[in-house]
PDB file of C-alpha atoms in Angstrom:
ATOM      1  CA  MET H   1     139.380 135.107 -36.716  1.00  0.00           C
ATOM      2  CA  ASP H   2     141.467 133.960 -34.290  1.00  0.00           C
ATOM      3  CA  ASN H   3     145.246 134.686 -35.652  1.00  0.00           C
ATOM      4  CA  ASN H   4     146.986 132.294 -33.181  1.00  0.00           C
ATOM      5  CA  TYR H   5     144.909 129.568 -34.328  1.00  0.00           C
ATOM      6  CA  LEU H   6     145.329 130.306 -38.073  1.00  0.00           C
ATOM      7  CA  ALA H   7     149.229 130.985 -37.230  1.00  0.00           C
ATOM      8  CA  LEU H   8     149.309 126.772 -35.663  1.00  0.00           C
ATOM      9  CA  ARG H   9     147.007 125.503 -38.101  1.00  0.00           C
ATOM     10  CA  VAL H  10     149.031 126.774 -41.169  1.00  0.00           C
ATOM     11  CA  LYS H  11     152.186 125.767 -39.606  1.00  0.00           C
ATOM     12  CA  GLU H  12     151.101 122.480 -38.479  1.00  0.00           C
ATOM     13  CA  LEU H  13     149.514 121.287 -42.152  1.00  0.00           C
ATOM     14  CA  ARG H  14     152.738 122.646 -43.800  1.00  0.00           C
ATOM     15  CA  ASN H  15     154.649 120.857 -41.617  1.00  0.00           C
ATOM     16  CA  GLN H  16     152.349 117.646 -42.151  1.00  0.00           C
ATOM     17  CA  LYS H  17     153.063 117.712 -45.687  1.00  0.00           C
ATOM     18  CA  GLY H  18     156.806 118.323 -45.719  1.00  0.00           C
ATOM     19  CA  MET H  19     156.614 121.575 -47.074  1.00  0.00           C
ATOM     20  CA  SER H  20     159.267 124.552 -46.393  1.00  0.00           C
ATOM     21  CA  GLN H  21     157.776 128.237 -45.751  1.00  0.00           C
ATOM     22  CA  GLU H  22     159.997 128.844 -49.210  1.00  0.00           C
ATOM     23  CA  PHE H  23     157.805 125.787 -50.905  1.00  0.00           C
ATOM     24  CA  LEU H  24     154.256 127.592 -49.349  1.00  0.00           C
ATOM     25  CA  ALA H  25     155.281 130.753 -50.744  1.00  0.00           C
ATOM     26  CA  GLU H  26     155.611 129.491 -54.234  1.00  0.00           C
ATOM     27  CA  GLU H  27     152.555 127.560 -54.194  1.00  0.00           C
ATOM     28  CA  SER H  28     150.467 129.701 -53.055  1.00  0.00           C
ATOM     29  CA  GLY H  29     151.839 132.778 -54.878  1.00  0.00           C
ATOM     30  CA  LEU H  30     152.386 134.680 -51.547  1.00  0.00           C
ATOM     31  CA  SER H  31     155.453 136.331 -50.476  1.00  0.00           C
ATOM     32  CA  LEU H  32     157.717 134.364 -48.130  1.00  0.00           C
ATOM     33  CA  ARG H  33     157.518 137.567 -45.690  1.00  0.00           C
ATOM     34  CA  THR H  34     153.495 137.238 -45.782  1.00  0.00           C
ATOM     35  CA  ILE H  35     153.879 133.290 -44.932  1.00  0.00           C
ATOM     36  CA  GLN H  36     156.271 134.194 -42.192  1.00  0.00           C
ATOM     37  CA  ARG H  37     153.680 136.802 -40.543  1.00  0.00           C
ATOM     38  CA  ILE H  38     150.698 134.775 -40.841  1.00  0.00           C
ATOM     39  CA  GLU H  39     152.545 131.727 -38.804  1.00  0.00           C
ATOM     40  CA  LYS H  40     153.769 133.870 -36.304  1.00  0.00           C
ATOM     41  CA  GLY H  41     150.203 135.495 -35.836  1.00  0.00           C
ATOM     42  CA  GLU H  42     151.346 139.010 -37.061  1.00  0.00           C
ATOM     43  CA  SER H  43     148.916 139.015 -39.825  1.00  0.00           C
ATOM     44  CA  ASN H  44     145.550 138.907 -40.738  1.00  0.00           C
ATOM     45  CA  PRO H  45     145.355 137.875 -44.078  1.00  0.00           C
ATOM     46  CA  THR H  46     142.499 138.486 -46.686  1.00  0.00           C
ATOM     47  CA  GLY H  47     140.180 136.092 -48.270  1.00  0.00           C
ATOM     48  CA  GLU H  48     141.836 135.970 -51.101  1.00  0.00           C
ATOM     49  CA  SER H  49     145.288 135.033 -49.300  1.00  0.00           C
ATOM     50  CA  LEU H  50     143.538 132.362 -47.488  1.00  0.00           C
ATOM     51  CA  LYS H  51     142.080 131.220 -50.266  1.00  0.00           C
ATOM     52  CA  ARG H  52     145.587 130.438 -51.892  1.00  0.00           C
ATOM     53  CA  LEU H  53     146.957 128.723 -48.568  1.00  0.00           C
ATOM     54  CA  ALA H  54     143.829 126.538 -48.500  1.00  0.00           C
ATOM     55  CA  ASN H  55     144.790 125.576 -52.011  1.00  0.00           C
ATOM     56  CA  ALA H  56     148.152 124.921 -51.773  1.00  0.00           C
ATOM     57  CA  LEU H  57     147.766 122.925 -48.436  1.00  0.00           C
ATOM     58  CA  ASN H  58     145.189 121.191 -50.094  1.00  0.00           C
ATOM     59  CA  VAL H  59     142.286 121.594 -47.582  1.00  0.00           C
ATOM     60  CA  SER H  60     139.282 123.909 -47.101  1.00  0.00           C
ATOM     61  CA  PRO H  61     139.322 127.323 -46.072  1.00  0.00           C
ATOM     62  CA  ASP H  62     137.557 126.130 -43.233  1.00  0.00           C
ATOM     63  CA  GLU H  63     140.021 123.682 -41.832  1.00  0.00           C
ATOM     64  CA  LEU H  64     142.425 126.620 -41.467  1.00  0.00           C
ATOM     65  CA  ILE H  65     139.793 129.271 -39.667  1.00  0.00           C
ATOM     66  CA  ASP H  66     138.396 128.745 -36.083  1.00  0.00           C
ATOM     67  CA  TRP H  67     134.873 129.773 -36.813  1.00  0.00           C
ATOM     68  CA  SER H  68     133.859 129.815 -33.332  1.00  0.00           C
ATOM     69  CA  VAL H  69     133.457 132.842 -31.886  1.00  0.00           C
ATOM     70  CA  LYS H  70     130.357 134.791 -33.766  1.00  0.00           C
ATOM     71  CA  GLU H  71     128.314 137.747 -32.942  1.00  0.00           C
ATOM     72  CA  ASP H  72     124.715 136.714 -32.513  1.00  0.00           C
ATOM     73  CA  LYS H  73     122.662 139.663 -30.987  1.00  0.00           C
ATOM     74  CA  LYS H  74     119.610 137.323 -30.890  1.00  0.00           C
ATOM     75  CA  TYR H  75     121.562 134.646 -28.629  1.00  0.00           C
ATOM     76  CA  LEU H  76     122.440 137.641 -26.410  1.00  0.00           C
ATOM     77  CA  THR H  77     119.153 138.833 -26.037  1.00  0.00           C
ATOM     78  CA  TYR H  78     117.690 135.422 -25.036  1.00  0.00           C
ATOM     79  CA  LEU H  79     120.423 135.098 -22.579  1.00  0.00           C
ATOM     80  CA  ASN H  80     119.380 138.349 -21.283  1.00  0.00           C
ATOM     81  CA  LEU H  81     115.637 137.748 -21.316  1.00  0.00           C
ATOM     82  CA  SER H  82     116.244 134.241 -19.538  1.00  0.00           C
ATOM     83  CA  ALA H  83     116.751 136.099 -16.389  1.00  0.00           C
ATOM     84  CA  LEU H  84     112.964 137.111 -16.536  1.00  0.00           C
ATOM     85  CA  LEU H  85     112.420 133.939 -15.123  1.00  0.00           C
ATOM     86  CA  PHE H  86     112.858 135.613 -11.878  1.00  0.00           C
ATOM     87  CA  LEU H  87     109.290 136.489 -11.827  1.00  0.00           C
ATOM     88  CA  VAL H  88     108.453 132.836 -11.606  1.00  0.00           C
ATOM     89  CA  PHE H  89     110.777 131.709  -8.891  1.00  0.00           C
ATOM     90  CA  PRO H  90     114.010 134.024  -7.911  1.00  0.00           C
ATOM     91  CA  LEU H  91     116.290 131.542  -8.320  1.00  0.00           C
ATOM     92  CA  LEU H  92     115.263 130.813 -11.843  1.00  0.00           C
ATOM     93  CA  GLY H  93     116.737 134.226 -12.676  1.00  0.00           C
ATOM     94  CA  VAL H  94     120.158 133.023 -11.586  1.00  0.00           C
ATOM     95  CA  LEU H  95     120.057 129.161 -12.616  1.00  0.00           C
ATOM     96  CA  ILE H  96     118.597 129.551 -16.637  1.00  0.00           C
ATOM     97  CA  PRO H  97     120.698 132.545 -17.338  1.00  0.00           C
ATOM     98  CA  PHE H  98     123.822 130.420 -16.019  1.00  0.00           C
ATOM     99  CA  ILE H  99     123.110 127.177 -18.086  1.00  0.00           C
ATOM    100  CA  LEU H 100     122.562 129.606 -20.959  1.00  0.00           C
ATOM    101  CA  TRP H 101     125.841 131.294 -20.612  1.00  0.00           C
ATOM    102  CA  THR H 102     127.840 128.132 -19.941  1.00  0.00           C
ATOM    103  CA  SER H 103     126.552 125.979 -22.441  1.00  0.00           C
ATOM    104  CA  LYS H 104     128.088 129.036 -25.124  1.00  0.00           C
ATOM    105  CA  LYS H 105     130.560 130.984 -22.921  1.00  0.00           C
ATOM    106  CA  GLY H 106     133.576 131.575 -25.561  1.00  0.00           C
ATOM    107  CA  LYS H 107     131.593 130.843 -28.187  1.00  0.00           C
ATOM    108  CA  ILE H 108     129.695 134.003 -29.074  1.00  0.00           C
ATOM    109  CA  LYS H 109     131.027 137.431 -28.772  1.00  0.00           C
ATOM    110  CA  ASN H 110     130.128 139.968 -25.979  1.00  0.00           C
ATOM    111  CA  SER H 111     128.607 136.433 -23.867  1.00  0.00           C
ATOM    112  CA  ASN H 112     131.274 136.179 -21.210  1.00  0.00           C
ATOM    113  CA  LYS H 113     131.067 139.771 -20.335  1.00  0.00           C
ATOM    114  CA  LEU H 114     127.334 139.840 -20.762  1.00  0.00           C
ATOM    115  CA  GLY H 115     126.649 136.406 -18.932  1.00  0.00           C
ATOM    116  CA  LYS H 116     128.790 137.372 -15.730  1.00  0.00           C
ATOM    117  CA  ASP H 117     127.125 140.608 -15.316  1.00  0.00           C
ATOM    118  CA  LEU H 118     123.801 139.494 -15.760  1.00  0.00           C
ATOM    119  CA  ILE H 119     124.527 136.305 -13.012  1.00  0.00           C
ATOM    120  CA  ASN H 120     126.433 138.607 -10.614  1.00  0.00           C
ATOM    121  CA  PHE H 121     123.464 141.041 -10.633  1.00  0.00           C
ATOM    122  CA  GLU H 122     120.818 138.393 -10.219  1.00  0.00           C
ATOM    123  CA  ILE H 123     122.470 136.923  -7.542  1.00  0.00           C
ATOM    124  CA  THR H 124     123.291 140.066  -5.750  1.00  0.00           C
ATOM    125  CA  TRP H 125     119.323 140.830  -6.553  1.00  0.00           C
ATOM    126  CA  THR H 126     118.364 137.338  -4.986  1.00  0.00           C
ATOM    127  CA  ILE H 127     120.446 137.725  -1.909  1.00  0.00           C
ATOM    128  CA  LEU H 128     118.869 141.255  -1.351  1.00  0.00           C
ATOM    129  CA  LEU H 129     115.631 139.816  -1.892  1.00  0.00           C
ATOM    130  CA  PHE H 130     115.797 136.758   0.847  1.00  0.00           C
ATOM    131  CA  PHE H 131     117.882 139.454   3.251  1.00  0.00           C
ATOM    132  CA  ILE H 132     115.420 141.972   3.326  1.00  0.00           C
ATOM    133  CA  PRO H 133     112.681 139.794   5.053  1.00  0.00           C
ATOM    134  CA  LEU H 134     115.353 138.412   7.580  1.00  0.00           C
ATOM    135  CA  VAL H 135     116.007 142.336   8.252  1.00  0.00           C
ATOM    136  CA  PHE H 136     112.207 142.738   8.711  1.00  0.00           C
ATOM    137  CA  PHE H 137     112.096 140.125  11.273  1.00  0.00           C
ATOM    138  CA  ILE H 138     115.044 141.245  13.294  1.00  0.00           C
ATOM    139  CA  ILE H 139     113.719 144.672  13.514  1.00  0.00           C
ATOM    140  CA  SER H 140     109.992 143.156  14.663  1.00  0.00           C
ATOM    141  CA  LYS H 141     111.544 140.980  17.154  1.00  0.00           C
ATOM    142  CA  ILE H 142     113.845 144.074  18.711  1.00  0.00           C
ATOM    143  CA  GLY H 143     110.488 146.351  18.851  1.00  0.00           C
ATOM    144  CA  LEU H 144     110.709 148.790  16.043  1.00  0.00           C
ATOM    145  CA  THR H 145     107.723 147.542  14.705  1.00  0.00           C
ATOM    146  CA  ASP H 146     106.141 150.982  15.073  1.00  0.00           C
ATOM    147  CA  GLN H 147     108.317 152.390  12.766  1.00  0.00           C
ATOM    148  CA  ILE H 148     108.258 149.597   9.965  1.00  0.00           C
ATOM    149  CA  THR H 149     104.984 148.039   8.901  1.00  0.00           C
ATOM    150  CA  LEU H 150     103.467 145.404   6.521  1.00  0.00           C
ATOM    151  CA  SER H 151     103.167 147.526   3.841  1.00  0.00           C
ATOM    152  CA  THR H 152     106.566 149.073   3.914  1.00  0.00           C
ATOM    153  CA  PHE H 153     108.101 145.629   3.611  1.00  0.00           C
ATOM    154  CA  PHE H 154     105.878 144.991   0.358  1.00  0.00           C
ATOM    155  CA  ILE H 155     106.858 148.578  -1.253  1.00  0.00           C
ATOM    156  CA  VAL H 156     110.431 147.447  -0.432  1.00  0.00           C
ATOM    157  CA  ILE H 157     110.173 143.957  -2.356  1.00  0.00           C
ATOM    158  CA  GLY H 158     107.892 145.558  -4.900  1.00  0.00           C
ATOM    159  CA  PHE H 159     110.764 147.978  -5.539  1.00  0.00           C
ATOM    160  CA  LEU H 160     113.389 145.048  -5.927  1.00  0.00           C
ATOM    161  CA  TYR H 161     111.115 143.158  -8.330  1.00  0.00           C
ATOM    162  CA  VAL H 162     110.199 146.308 -10.530  1.00  0.00           C
ATOM    163  CA  ALA H 163     114.140 147.509 -10.617  1.00  0.00           C
ATOM    164  CA  ASN H 164     114.926 144.067 -11.942  1.00  0.00           C
ATOM    165  CA  LEU H 165     112.519 143.863 -14.123  1.00  0.00           C
ATOM    166  CA  ILE H 166     113.547 147.560 -15.488  1.00  0.00           C
ATOM    167  CA  LEU H 167     117.021 146.357 -15.791  1.00  0.00           C
ATOM    168  CA  ILE H 168     116.746 143.749 -18.166  1.00  0.00           C
ATOM    169  CA  LEU H 169     114.456 145.677 -20.140  1.00  0.00           C
ATOM    170  CA  ILE H 170     116.618 148.464 -20.644  1.00  0.00           C
ATOM    171  CA  ASN H 171     119.552 145.987 -21.197  1.00  0.00           C
ATOM    172  CA  THR H 172     117.765 144.073 -23.831  1.00  0.00           C
ATOM    173  CA  LEU H 173     117.408 147.285 -25.530  1.00  0.00           C
ATOM    174  CA  ARG H 174     120.675 148.385 -24.812  1.00  0.00           C
ATOM    175  CA  ILE H 175     122.089 144.775 -26.508  1.00  0.00           C
ATOM    176  CA  ASN H 176     119.855 145.697 -29.839  1.00  0.00           C
ATOM    177  CA  ASN H 177     121.554 148.635 -30.087  1.00  0.00           C
ATOM    178  CA  GLU H 178     125.092 146.979 -29.663  1.00  0.00           C
ATOM    179  CA  LYS H 179     125.766 149.138 -26.601  1.00  0.00           C
ATOM    180  CA  GLU H 180     127.647 147.694 -23.282  1.00  0.00           C
ATOM    181  CA  VAL H 181     125.459 146.303 -20.557  1.00  0.00           C
ATOM    182  CA  ILE H 182     124.974 147.783 -17.525  1.00  0.00           C
ATOM    183  CA  TYR H 183     123.666 146.031 -14.218  1.00  0.00           C
ATOM    184  CA  ARG H 184     124.417 147.715 -10.752  1.00  0.00           C
ATOM    185  CA  PRO H 185     124.700 147.119  -8.362  1.00  0.00           C
ATOM    186  CA  ARG H 186     126.202 143.601  -8.357  1.00  0.00           C
ATOM    187  CA  PHE H 187     128.874 142.030  -6.474  1.00  0.00           C
ATOM    188  CA  LYS H 188     131.504 139.840  -8.270  1.00  0.00           C
ATOM    189  CA  PHE H 189     130.549 136.065  -7.692  1.00  0.00           C
ATOM    190  CA  LEU H 190     131.741 135.232 -11.199  1.00  0.00           C
ATOM    191  CA  LYS H 191     134.943 137.084 -12.332  1.00  0.00           C
TER     192      LYS H 191
END
């Protein structure tokens, strides 16, 4: 529950109805000091206090509280697993999580951090994936082909794919166990 939203909402409704803080306290059965604390955002009222306020202001409790930020572990899991689309096409591992993240950003607890970390990691991974063939091409043009073979190239690319897959699966388990996700290495493209 966002205390700042509640504070603004109670004050706004009280003023709309032409009530003083004293009158609201009397009507709700709460102390004047409690009303003052709620309107300053200093207090986290109990369910009973919220009911009393809502009744005194003649509104439903839902009209007092901003329920926009929720906990949804299932959504966080889907957001994280959406990055597996890198297996189909590397850029999908960035694009789909980005779309999912922006659609619920700020509405689901921990989605902002997970989304940023995941997308930053996937962008870093995609850059590496496209950068490695360029490095191998430059090395072959310089004449160091004796030291680097085609099989080495495929081993490095395979390692990148396996590392990405493992990190996504480990972090899915971390989300289900309510632990913080860890995506490294990553550059901070989204802050």
